[in-house]
Amino acid sequence: MAKGKGQSSNPPQAAREMWRWTEEMDFVMLSQFTEEQNKGHRQSGSWLPVAYANVVSALRSAGVLDVTKQHVKNRMKTCNAKFAEAYDLFNSLSGFAWNEMTRMFEAEEEVWEDFIRDKPQAAKWKNLQIRHYDLLRGLFATDRASGRKAATGRQEHSSYDKEPIDLNDVREDTSMNEQRDTQVDDHPNSTPNVESYSPTNAPTPQSTGTSASRGTKRKAPMIDLVETQMEKMIAGIGLVAEALSKGNDISEKLQNVAERQASINERQLTMAERQVVAIEKRNELYHDQLTVLRHSRPRIYTEADVWGLLTEINVMEPYRMQCYEYLCSNEQKKRLLFGVPPHLRMQTLFQMMSEANLNK
């Protein structure tokens, strides 16, 4: 049946598949991207196709069978955006420390109050967990740091773009030679035609002297041209040296960042050790409380315990059953017998039976 004008061959919007990423899926994806980064499958901040293929394969192995490369790309953009918001707020911020166990940034209450007063948008992070922050930091922190520094470098070196210098490009020398040849050819005192040196047109001594003078004059603009090109090369080398110097400054700043990160890690380790000590003390307290409960609760002796005790103290067979029935029917006497030392139990039992006139 032919479709009407208003009908469309596309599926309705409600029938489209709705994707929901779980924490486990994020962990598999970010862990695999970390492995791909360590393998060198990321160049200049961009992932190679083999990296995406391996991530999709890892997710499918984890049970996400219908995942595609586009799903992974979209999710990485979302994760990067969320990480960037937290990273830009707390990176190298004094007074705050990342807690791997709670997955939150922690600080003293006064520090939080001052920080939120200065940046109200940070209030939500006080009680909000950041899942997989360590994996995200390993993947995106360097990009954010280098991105900001690259932008600063472009502003500082904007004047260099007017005259780019490529030390590996031989075209600079070629253009210089072409310019020199052009200037020599256009000079009003250019080299005479070859025909002027024919025997019929041999130069006179006077014309020879004039020619030598013209040759000297021709060398002057050539020397000036070479000196100009040398000055440009020296200036270019100076710019390269300055860029290298600033690169060293960037390296020192990165080293300072790494040292601050190491300091933060040490503080986190100290906090973790304190938490472990607190947990151990709590476990000891629970153990002591359990021991007190066990000692405070009266022990219940079963019939099997009574029979075992009578056998242990060697009660003769004709009287063992009588003693067993007596003790099982009298809980107080039973507990009394079990409470005395083992070497006094026979004497205590004999006294009990005598009082009860059960020995007759």
Tab-separated table of C-alpha atoms in Angstrom:
chain	number	residue	atom	x	y	z
A	1	MET	CA	0.000	0.000	0.000
A	2	ALA	CA	1.368	3.396	-0.955
A	3	LYS	CA	2.160	5.712	1.912
A	4	GLY	CA	0.236	8.942	2.309
A	5	LYS	CA	1.797	12.373	2.120
A	6	GLY	CA	1.934	12.860	5.856
A	7	GLN	CA	3.354	9.408	6.609
A	8	SER	CA	7.053	8.857	7.297
A	9	SER	CA	9.181	5.758	6.922
A	10	ASN	CA	11.218	6.605	10.051
A	11	PRO	CA	10.351	4.831	13.306
A	12	PRO	CA	8.407	6.885	15.860
A	13	GLN	CA	10.347	8.812	18.489
A	14	ALA	CA	8.926	6.699	21.336
A	15	ALA	CA	10.283	3.523	19.759
A	16	ARG	CA	13.887	4.723	19.751
A	17	GLU	CA	16.258	2.882	22.026
A	18	MET	CA	16.988	4.622	25.313
A	19	TRP	CA	20.582	4.127	26.529
A	20	ARG	CA	21.448	4.138	30.196
A	21	TRP	CA	25.067	3.809	31.304
A	22	THR	CA	25.621	1.989	34.585
A	23	GLU	CA	28.533	2.431	36.954
A	24	GLU	CA	29.908	-0.966	35.910
A	25	MET	CA	29.805	0.012	32.231
A	26	ASP	CA	31.647	3.259	32.980
A	27	PHE	CA	34.303	1.360	34.904
A	28	VAL	CA	34.876	-1.101	32.048
A	29	MET	CA	35.039	1.710	29.487
A	30	LEU	CA	37.398	3.971	31.477
A	31	SER	CA	39.648	1.075	32.513
A	32	GLN	CA	40.004	-0.043	28.900
A	33	PHE	CA	40.743	3.514	27.748
A	34	THR	CA	43.445	3.716	30.430
A	35	GLU	CA	44.976	0.508	29.084
A	36	GLU	CA	44.790	1.843	25.519
A	37	GLN	CA	46.529	5.044	26.622
A	38	ASN	CA	49.326	3.027	28.206
A	39	LYS	CA	49.704	1.105	24.927
A	40	GLY	CA	50.246	4.354	23.008
A	41	HIS	CA	46.896	4.308	21.221
A	42	ARG	CA	46.387	7.998	21.930
A	43	GLN	CA	48.258	10.595	19.930
A	44	SER	CA	48.094	14.359	20.458
A	45	GLY	CA	45.017	13.918	22.643
A	46	SER	CA	43.103	11.909	20.011
A	47	TRP	CA	42.238	8.233	20.268
A	48	LEU	CA	43.235	5.902	17.451
A	49	PRO	CA	40.529	3.739	15.828
A	50	VAL	CA	42.063	0.631	17.403
A	51	ALA	CA	41.445	2.151	20.860
A	52	TYR	CA	37.719	2.574	20.204
A	53	ALA	CA	37.542	-0.928	18.749
A	54	ASN	CA	39.139	-2.434	21.850
A	55	VAL	CA	36.822	-0.489	24.182
A	56	VAL	CA	33.733	-1.647	22.279
A	57	SER	CA	35.049	-5.223	22.410
A	58	ALA	CA	35.620	-4.973	26.174
A	59	LEU	CA	32.082	-3.681	26.753
A	60	ARG	CA	30.597	-6.438	24.636
A	61	SER	CA	32.608	-9.008	26.567
A	62	ALA	CA	31.096	-7.523	29.735
A	63	GLY	CA	27.585	-8.174	28.401
A	64	VAL	CA	26.783	-4.872	26.626
A	65	LEU	CA	26.236	-6.519	23.254
A	66	ASP	CA	24.629	-3.649	21.322
A	67	VAL	CA	27.167	-0.927	22.194
A	68	THR	CA	28.715	0.995	19.292
A	69	LYS	CA	31.650	3.327	18.772
A	70	GLN	CA	29.296	6.325	18.722
A	71	HIS	CA	27.869	5.336	22.111
A	72	VAL	CA	31.392	5.274	23.522
A	73	LYS	CA	32.293	8.652	22.011
A	74	ASN	CA	29.171	10.315	23.416
A	75	ARG	CA	29.755	8.826	26.859
A	76	MET	CA	33.371	9.969	26.938
A	77	LYS	CA	32.257	13.530	26.141
A	78	THR	CA	29.799	13.402	29.048
A	79	CYS	CA	32.396	11.982	31.451
A	80	ASN	CA	34.965	14.574	30.385
A	81	ALA	CA	32.518	17.435	30.932
A	82	LYS	CA	31.566	16.253	34.429
A	83	PHE	CA	35.184	15.657	35.373
A	84	ALA	CA	36.250	19.064	34.070
A	85	GLU	CA	33.789	20.858	36.346
A	86	ALA	CA	35.130	19.171	39.472
A	87	TYR	CA	38.775	19.228	38.387
A	88	ASP	CA	38.763	22.953	37.649
A	89	LEU	CA	37.285	23.648	41.093
A	90	PHE	CA	39.467	21.454	43.293
A	91	ASN	CA	42.733	20.876	41.413
A	92	SER	CA	45.676	22.044	43.542
A	93	LEU	CA	43.229	23.728	45.930
A	94	SER	CA	44.655	24.141	49.413
A	95	GLY	CA	42.726	22.557	52.270
A	96	PHE	CA	40.939	19.919	50.188
A	97	ALA	CA	41.848	16.265	49.780
A	98	TRP	CA	40.384	13.525	47.606
A	99	ASN	CA	39.117	10.508	49.587
A	100	GLU	CA	39.171	7.338	47.486
A	101	MET	CA	36.948	5.465	49.927
A	102	THR	CA	34.108	8.006	50.054
A	103	ARG	CA	34.805	9.201	46.479
A	104	MET	CA	34.402	12.806	47.609
A	105	PHE	CA	36.534	15.907	48.177
A	106	GLU	CA	36.898	16.492	51.912
A	107	ALA	CA	37.905	19.529	53.960
A	108	GLU	CA	37.213	21.176	57.276
A	109	GLU	CA	33.789	22.746	57.678
A	110	GLU	CA	35.231	26.260	57.847
A	111	VAL	CA	37.160	25.685	54.619
A	112	TRP	CA	33.980	24.499	52.899
A	113	GLU	CA	32.045	27.546	54.098
A	114	ASP	CA	34.665	29.971	52.820
A	115	PHE	CA	34.926	28.142	49.510
A	116	ILE	CA	31.140	28.026	48.931
A	117	ARG	CA	30.889	31.702	49.861
A	118	ASP	CA	33.450	32.477	47.173
A	119	LYS	CA	32.083	29.959	44.625
A	120	PRO	CA	28.431	29.060	45.293
A	121	GLN	CA	28.418	26.537	42.423
A	122	ALA	CA	30.734	24.330	44.491
A	123	ALA	CA	28.064	23.664	47.147
A	124	LYS	CA	26.747	20.562	45.382
A	125	TRP	CA	30.144	18.847	45.550
A	126	LYS	CA	30.140	18.851	49.347
A	127	ASN	CA	27.824	15.815	49.488
A	128	LEU	CA	28.151	14.527	45.914
A	129	GLN	CA	30.228	11.501	45.014
A	130	ILE	CA	32.448	11.533	41.919
A	131	ARG	CA	32.625	8.013	40.578
A	132	HIS	CA	35.838	6.798	38.930
A	133	TYR	CA	37.565	10.143	39.588
A	134	ASP	CA	41.022	8.566	39.616
A	135	LEU	CA	40.481	6.959	36.204
A	136	LEU	CA	39.074	10.208	34.801
A	137	ARG	CA	42.004	12.169	36.189
A	138	GLY	CA	44.453	9.814	34.492
A	139	LEU	CA	42.660	10.263	31.165
A	140	PHE	CA	41.719	13.956	31.128
A	141	ALA	CA	43.834	15.897	33.656
A	142	THR	CA	46.877	16.192	31.390
A	143	ASP	CA	44.716	17.358	28.482
A	144	ARG	CA	43.176	20.111	30.579
A	145	ALA	CA	46.528	21.282	31.929
A	146	SER	CA	48.226	21.263	28.508
A	147	GLY	CA	45.176	22.866	26.908
A	148	ARG	CA	45.298	25.866	29.218
A	149	LYS	CA	49.047	26.270	28.845
A	150	ALA	CA	48.882	25.913	25.066
A	151	ALA	CA	46.304	28.704	24.943
A	152	THR	CA	48.596	30.955	27.002
A	153	GLY	CA	51.520	30.087	24.736
A	154	ARG	CA	49.553	31.018	21.636
A	155	GLN	CA	48.768	34.437	23.107
A	156	GLU	CA	52.371	35.086	24.071
A	157	HIS	CA	53.753	33.983	20.702
A	158	SER	CA	51.088	35.552	18.513
A	159	SER	CA	53.736	37.877	17.060
A	160	TYR	CA	55.782	34.882	15.860
A	161	ASP	CA	53.059	33.838	13.429
A	162	LYS	CA	53.798	36.850	11.270
A	163	GLU	CA	57.098	35.350	10.149
A	164	PRO	CA	57.233	31.551	10.663
A	165	ILE	CA	60.612	29.872	10.642
A	166	ASP	CA	61.128	26.216	9.793
A	167	LEU	CA	64.689	25.077	10.301
A	168	ASN	CA	63.977	21.809	8.452
A	169	ASP	CA	62.656	23.509	5.310
A	170	VAL	CA	65.282	24.142	2.635
A	171	ARG	CA	62.951	26.429	0.775
A	172	GLU	CA	64.223	29.333	2.904
A	173	ASP	CA	67.687	29.002	1.290
A	174	THR	CA	66.168	28.547	-2.141
A	175	SER	CA	64.064	31.660	-1.873
A	176	MET	CA	67.083	33.581	-0.651
A	177	ASN	CA	69.168	32.507	-3.654
A	178	GLU	CA	66.332	33.273	-6.036
A	179	GLN	CA	65.955	36.706	-4.495
A	180	ARG	CA	69.681	37.316	-4.746
A	181	ASP	CA	69.763	36.277	-8.403
A	182	THR	CA	66.783	38.479	-9.141
A	183	GLN	CA	68.338	41.481	-7.512
A	184	VAL	CA	71.616	40.933	-9.342
A	185	ASP	CA	69.851	40.622	-12.682
A	186	ASP	CA	67.805	43.746	-12.080
A	187	HIS	CA	70.830	45.803	-11.026
A	188	PRO	CA	71.622	48.554	-13.524
A	189	ASN	CA	75.302	47.482	-13.554
A	190	SER	CA	74.623	43.827	-14.377
A	191	THR	CA	77.196	41.479	-15.922
A	192	PRO	CA	77.892	42.293	-19.597
A	193	ASN	CA	76.691	40.024	-22.355
A	194	VAL	CA	79.007	37.167	-23.365
A	195	GLU	CA	79.310	38.655	-26.819
A	196	SER	CA	81.150	41.683	-25.350
A	197	TYR	CA	84.129	39.417	-24.629
A	198	SER	CA	84.576	38.428	-28.263
A	199	PRO	CA	87.886	39.363	-29.886
A	200	THR	CA	86.185	41.941	-32.072
A	201	ASN	CA	84.831	43.724	-29.025
A	202	ALA	CA	87.774	43.322	-26.610
A	203	PRO	CA	87.536	45.800	-23.751
A	204	THR	CA	90.115	48.554	-23.494
A	205	PRO	CA	92.127	48.999	-20.284
A	206	GLN	CA	89.882	51.858	-19.395
A	207	SER	CA	86.756	49.734	-19.871
A	208	THR	CA	88.394	46.905	-17.857
A	209	GLY	CA	88.833	49.192	-14.909
A	210	THR	CA	85.264	50.324	-15.190
A	211	SER	CA	84.110	46.679	-15.256
A	212	ALA	CA	86.052	45.881	-12.059
A	213	SER	CA	84.462	48.873	-10.379
A	214	ARG	CA	81.053	47.676	-11.452
A	215	GLY	CA	81.822	44.176	-10.061
A	216	THR	CA	82.618	45.701	-6.679
A	217	LYS	CA	79.391	47.637	-6.748
A	218	ARG	CA	77.452	44.461	-7.601
A	219	LYS	CA	78.878	42.673	-4.532
A	220	ALA	CA	77.601	45.342	-2.136
A	221	PRO	CA	73.840	44.569	-2.476
A	222	MET	CA	74.593	40.838	-2.406
A	223	ILE	CA	76.425	41.197	0.910
A	224	ASP	CA	73.595	43.289	2.312
A	225	LEU	CA	71.120	40.640	1.261
A	226	VAL	CA	73.099	37.846	2.900
A	227	GLU	CA	73.468	39.910	6.075
A	228	THR	CA	69.720	40.546	6.121
A	229	GLN	CA	68.972	36.842	5.769
A	230	MET	CA	71.508	36.019	8.501
A	231	GLU	CA	69.864	38.525	10.821
A	232	LYS	CA	66.508	36.867	10.206
A	233	MET	CA	67.972	33.434	10.915
A	234	ILE	CA	69.588	34.685	14.128
A	235	ALA	CA	66.293	36.241	15.182
A	236	GLY	CA	64.533	32.964	14.426
A	237	ILE	CA	67.055	31.026	16.493
A	238	GLY	CA	66.482	33.476	19.325
A	239	LEU	CA	62.748	32.856	19.150
A	240	VAL	CA	63.313	29.104	19.226
A	241	ALA	CA	65.605	29.466	22.236
A	242	GLU	CA	62.995	31.579	24.002
A	243	ALA	CA	60.316	28.984	23.251
A	244	LEU	CA	62.559	26.243	24.656
A	245	SER	CA	63.118	28.329	27.773
A	246	LYS	CA	59.395	28.725	28.268
A	247	GLY	CA	59.021	24.997	27.651
A	248	ASN	CA	61.398	24.430	30.559
A	249	ASP	CA	59.243	26.713	32.703
A	250	ILE	CA	56.201	24.624	31.773
A	251	SER	CA	58.092	21.465	32.716
A	252	GLU	CA	58.936	22.954	36.101
A	253	LYS	CA	55.291	23.857	36.652
A	254	LEU	CA	54.246	20.319	35.741
A	255	GLN	CA	56.807	19.009	38.199
A	256	ASN	CA	55.350	21.264	40.881
A	257	VAL	CA	51.896	19.932	40.070
A	258	ALA	CA	53.196	16.378	40.367
A	259	GLU	CA	54.791	17.185	43.727
A	260	ARG	CA	51.553	18.706	45.013
A	261	GLN	CA	49.686	15.652	43.800
A	262	ALA	CA	52.149	13.428	45.636
A	263	SER	CA	51.560	15.481	48.783
A	264	ILE	CA	47.806	15.048	48.376
A	265	ASN	CA	48.290	11.301	47.923
A	266	GLU	CA	50.329	11.166	51.117
A	267	ARG	CA	47.562	12.964	53.015
A	268	GLN	CA	45.010	10.570	51.572
A	269	LEU	CA	47.169	7.637	52.653
A	270	THR	CA	47.384	9.088	56.161
A	271	MET	CA	43.608	9.475	56.282
A	272	ALA	CA	43.167	5.912	55.074
A	273	GLU	CA	45.528	4.621	57.770
A	274	ARG	CA	43.578	6.524	60.408
A	275	GLN	CA	40.357	5.033	59.138
A	276	VAL	CA	41.881	1.547	59.311
A	277	VAL	CA	42.962	2.159	62.927
A	278	ALA	CA	39.458	3.390	63.769
A	279	ILE	CA	37.924	0.277	62.205
A	280	GLU	CA	40.287	-1.986	64.160
A	281	LYS	CA	39.406	-0.247	67.429
A	282	ARG	CA	35.713	-0.599	66.635
A	283	ASN	CA	36.178	-4.322	65.962
A	284	GLU	CA	37.977	-4.734	69.294
A	285	LEU	CA	35.102	-2.971	71.046
A	286	TYR	CA	32.589	-5.286	69.373
A	287	HIS	CA	34.643	-8.291	70.443
A	288	ASP	CA	34.770	-7.124	74.050
A	289	GLN	CA	31.028	-6.505	74.061
A	290	LEU	CA	30.406	-9.970	72.642
A	291	THR	CA	32.585	-11.524	75.325
A	292	VAL	CA	30.666	-9.685	78.048
A	293	LEU	CA	27.369	-10.887	76.607
A	294	ARG	CA	28.577	-14.464	76.529
A	295	HIS	CA	29.686	-14.367	80.158
A	296	SER	CA	26.564	-12.585	81.364
A	297	ARG	CA	24.191	-15.056	79.738
A	298	PRO	CA	23.584	-18.237	81.837
A	299	ARG	CA	24.765	-21.412	80.237
A	300	ILE	CA	22.212	-24.074	79.476
A	301	TYR	CA	23.272	-27.652	80.219
A	302	THR	CA	21.577	-30.334	78.152
A	303	GLU	CA	20.720	-33.907	79.082
A	304	ALA	CA	23.726	-35.067	77.095
A	305	ASP	CA	25.956	-32.834	79.217
A	306	VAL	CA	24.507	-34.439	82.405
A	307	TRP	CA	25.064	-37.982	81.159
A	308	GLY	CA	28.604	-37.137	80.055
A	309	LEU	CA	29.420	-35.700	83.482
A	310	LEU	CA	28.091	-38.818	85.297
A	311	THR	CA	30.199	-40.982	83.007
A	312	GLU	CA	33.235	-38.781	83.577
A	313	ILE	CA	33.095	-39.080	87.391
A	314	ASN	CA	32.505	-42.880	87.129
A	315	VAL	CA	29.066	-43.180	88.724
A	316	MET	CA	28.197	-46.872	88.963
A	317	GLU	CA	25.611	-48.197	86.530
A	318	PRO	CA	22.810	-49.062	88.969
A	319	TYR	CA	22.812	-45.484	90.353
A	320	ARG	CA	23.676	-43.562	87.186
A	321	MET	CA	20.112	-43.518	85.864
A	322	GLN	CA	18.711	-42.364	89.215
A	323	CYS	CA	21.235	-39.529	89.386
A	324	TYR	CA	20.501	-38.642	85.743
A	325	GLU	CA	16.741	-38.415	86.333
A	326	TYR	CA	17.263	-36.396	89.501
A	327	LEU	CA	19.562	-33.849	87.910
A	328	CYS	CA	17.482	-33.472	84.724
A	329	SER	CA	14.383	-32.733	86.807
A	330	ASN	CA	16.161	-30.258	89.088
A	331	GLU	CA	17.766	-27.408	87.138
A	332	GLN	CA	19.213	-25.715	90.219
A	333	LYS	CA	21.009	-28.884	91.409
A	334	LYS	CA	22.263	-29.514	87.895
A	335	ARG	CA	23.828	-26.074	87.645
A	336	LEU	CA	25.262	-26.462	91.157
A	337	LEU	CA	26.956	-29.742	90.222
A	338	PHE	CA	28.460	-28.318	87.039
A	339	GLY	CA	29.709	-25.280	88.922
A	340	VAL	CA	31.974	-27.101	91.392
A	341	PRO	CA	35.532	-28.157	90.448
A	342	PRO	CA	35.778	-31.591	88.741
A	343	HIS	CA	37.511	-33.287	91.708
A	344	LEU	CA	34.629	-32.312	94.057
A	345	ARG	CA	31.735	-33.352	91.823
A	346	MET	CA	31.449	-36.955	93.090
A	347	GLN	CA	31.307	-35.766	96.685
A	348	THR	CA	28.777	-33.074	95.841
A	349	LEU	CA	26.585	-35.557	93.943
A	350	PHE	CA	26.672	-38.033	96.843
A	351	GLN	CA	25.601	-35.280	99.222
A	352	MET	CA	22.750	-34.257	96.910
A	353	MET	CA	21.490	-37.815	96.619
A	354	SER	CA	21.716	-38.365	100.335
A	355	GLU	CA	19.632	-35.323	101.009
A	356	ALA	CA	17.060	-36.500	98.513
A	357	ASN	CA	17.076	-40.013	100.025
A	358	LEU	CA	17.687	-41.458	96.591
A	359	ASN	CA	20.534	-43.721	97.728
A	360	LYS	CA	18.220	-46.115	99.498
